[in-house]
Amino acid sequence: MEAHKQAVSEIAASVKQFFSQREPYRVFHGSTNSTRPRLVNRENYVDISSLSNVLMVDATLRKVLVEPNVPMDQLVASTLEYGLVPPVVMEFPGITVGGAYAGTAGESSSFKYGLFDRSVTSVEMVLGDGEVIQASKYNNADLLYGSAGTLGTLGLVTMVELNLIDAKKFVKTTYHPQPSVKDTIELIQQESTDQSHDYIDGIVFSKDHGVVITGEMTDENPGRTQTFSRSTDPWFYLHVQDKTRFLHGPVTEYIPLPEYLFRYDRGGFWVGRLAFDYFNFPFNKITRRFLDDFLHTRMLYEALHASGESSRYVIQDLALPYSTAEAFIDYTAQRFDIWPLWLCPIQETPPPTFNPYVETTPKQVDEKVISQFLNIGLWGSGPRDRAAFVSLNRDLECRLRADFGGIKWLYAHTYYTEDEFWQVYDKASYDELRQKYKATTLPSVYDKVKSDLEESAQKQIEGWGPWALSSRPLGGLWGIKKAIESRKYLPRCPPWRNV
């Protein structure tokens, strides 16, 4: 803990200096799973990339004390040694604890436990003036809950205390094929009230092929298991598609727990397939195995940012009431024609919150009243023409709220004007927290998520670099080069495999 205290002291001193000089600054974390443009100019920045350690696991209290830059695979490996696991584990192993808390992070256990931040019991933060404080349900509770989803704009998280639950060896995973979008949504809503499940999500492959996926942790010895982390393994979504394509009833298999938790890593759900389309390269078992180093999410994100292609893909997560989810998918099918779609039921965070909140009908589940929304992952190619791309995203933002009562997650590109943005999100509660905790010198959430269209257009005109990156295949080749240089394909053996 002494090394941690020293690092936090140095970070706090840097923040205090910027505050006293009234200079804005950005934070360098060392990695990102956002598709928004990354920080390049580091003249005014605070480096917290060294905060990457699991500090303590308390098996008796079932809690872990962890620094913000610890990625999910390292967190899971550390807690599994004690037979424990976080209630909500993000499906991409490179997502960090701090990113999951300050961003919006949900997974297939979120129907039961809510978003990742609902498992956080306390945080250590450096405020905008350099003061170091603790926030928990007993002290500064408004900061603990209010910081979640605000992208670090209320202060720097330097340590997190997180609840843990008992882990078991396998996830008994059942695939329920459905003949329509409507049937898939209805079944996922029905299954999400069954607390015997530990995990629920769904994939809609087309208008006439959906699959609801349920999972229960178990120590039952299954004999044969299915894995997804090795180069010889199938990608999870292709495996589910093949397994259910001609079935009318459920089918069950057993997956080792960490293999289940990170089942979507290879291929980044299915977004990795777009790289094959970009290069007009064959997409089959042989090519996926040959290129496996490039097709894990850490490498995919690195290449995506370096290539400049992140601004040409539609990468959006949307929160919808169940009542409008089918109509919304009809809209996306017509306007975007993007398949598959990911479905994930999530227990809502009560307001005030910057996490997604939609008007839903609460339900009684095991003596608890809960509200859930359905997260829909819309990830695919957009128009190459910049104006058409922006217009399509603007239409999505407008229709989402006005016609479907939904709201988008803020890890991706956002095209709202500032007035439009604050009509959707709770500015009054947020500004109150910024004032109370001396965060007014920090960028606001809108500052961090807005797409500066004029600046982007000007860069395209002035420099050869943006022009080159926009030309196929130069941008993609540059992305591959930078991804290789990052060495994020190493180590090839995940840290949890031998626990």
Tab-separated table of C-alpha atoms in Angstrom, residues 34-38 303-316 380-391 393 412-415 451-453 456-457 460 466 469-470:
chain	number	residue	atom	x	y	z
A	34	SER	CA	-13.768	3.577	-26.014
A	35	THR	CA	-14.249	4.215	-29.713
A	36	ARG	CA	-13.994	7.994	-29.215
A	37	PRO	CA	-10.753	9.617	-30.471
A	38	ARG	CA	-7.847	9.196	-28.061
A	303	ALA	CA	-5.655	-1.000	-34.800
A	304	LEU	CA	-9.056	0.706	-34.881
A	305	HIS	CA	-7.760	3.909	-33.273
A	306	ALA	CA	-4.507	4.042	-35.237
A	307	SER	CA	-6.242	3.463	-38.584
A	308	GLY	CA	-8.789	6.259	-38.143
A	309	GLU	CA	-11.551	3.772	-38.972
A	310	SER	CA	-13.314	4.269	-35.624
A	311	SER	CA	-15.021	7.334	-37.105
A	312	ARG	CA	-16.494	5.252	-39.942
A	313	TYR	CA	-18.127	2.457	-37.978
A	314	VAL	CA	-21.431	2.554	-36.162
A	315	ILE	CA	-20.508	1.380	-32.657
A	316	GLN	CA	-23.419	2.173	-30.373
A	380	GLY	CA	-21.249	-2.441	-37.909
A	381	SER	CA	-20.213	-0.477	-40.977
A	382	GLY	CA	-21.584	2.973	-41.711
A	383	PRO	CA	-21.559	5.058	-44.896
A	384	ARG	CA	-18.096	5.987	-46.173
A	385	ASP	CA	-19.332	9.484	-46.990
A	386	ARG	CA	-18.747	11.620	-43.885
A	387	ALA	CA	-21.882	13.743	-44.262
A	388	ALA	CA	-24.081	10.660	-44.752
A	389	PHE	CA	-22.439	8.972	-41.752
A	390	VAL	CA	-23.106	11.937	-39.459
A	391	SER	CA	-26.670	12.299	-40.767
A	393	ASN	CA	-26.053	8.892	-36.497
A	412	ALA	CA	-18.980	6.006	-28.486
A	413	HIS	CA	-19.242	8.958	-30.867
A	414	THR	CA	-21.957	11.455	-29.928
A	415	TYR	CA	-23.404	13.989	-32.333
A	451	SER	CA	-17.808	14.951	-31.967
A	452	ASP	CA	-16.161	18.140	-33.211
A	453	LEU	CA	-17.321	17.986	-36.817
A	456	SER	CA	-12.486	17.003	-38.089
A	457	ALA	CA	-13.366	18.479	-41.477
A	460	GLN	CA	-9.100	16.490	-43.438
A	466	PRO	CA	-6.006	12.184	-42.289
A	469	LEU	CA	-5.714	7.179	-43.280
A	470	SER	CA	-9.040	7.583	-45.040
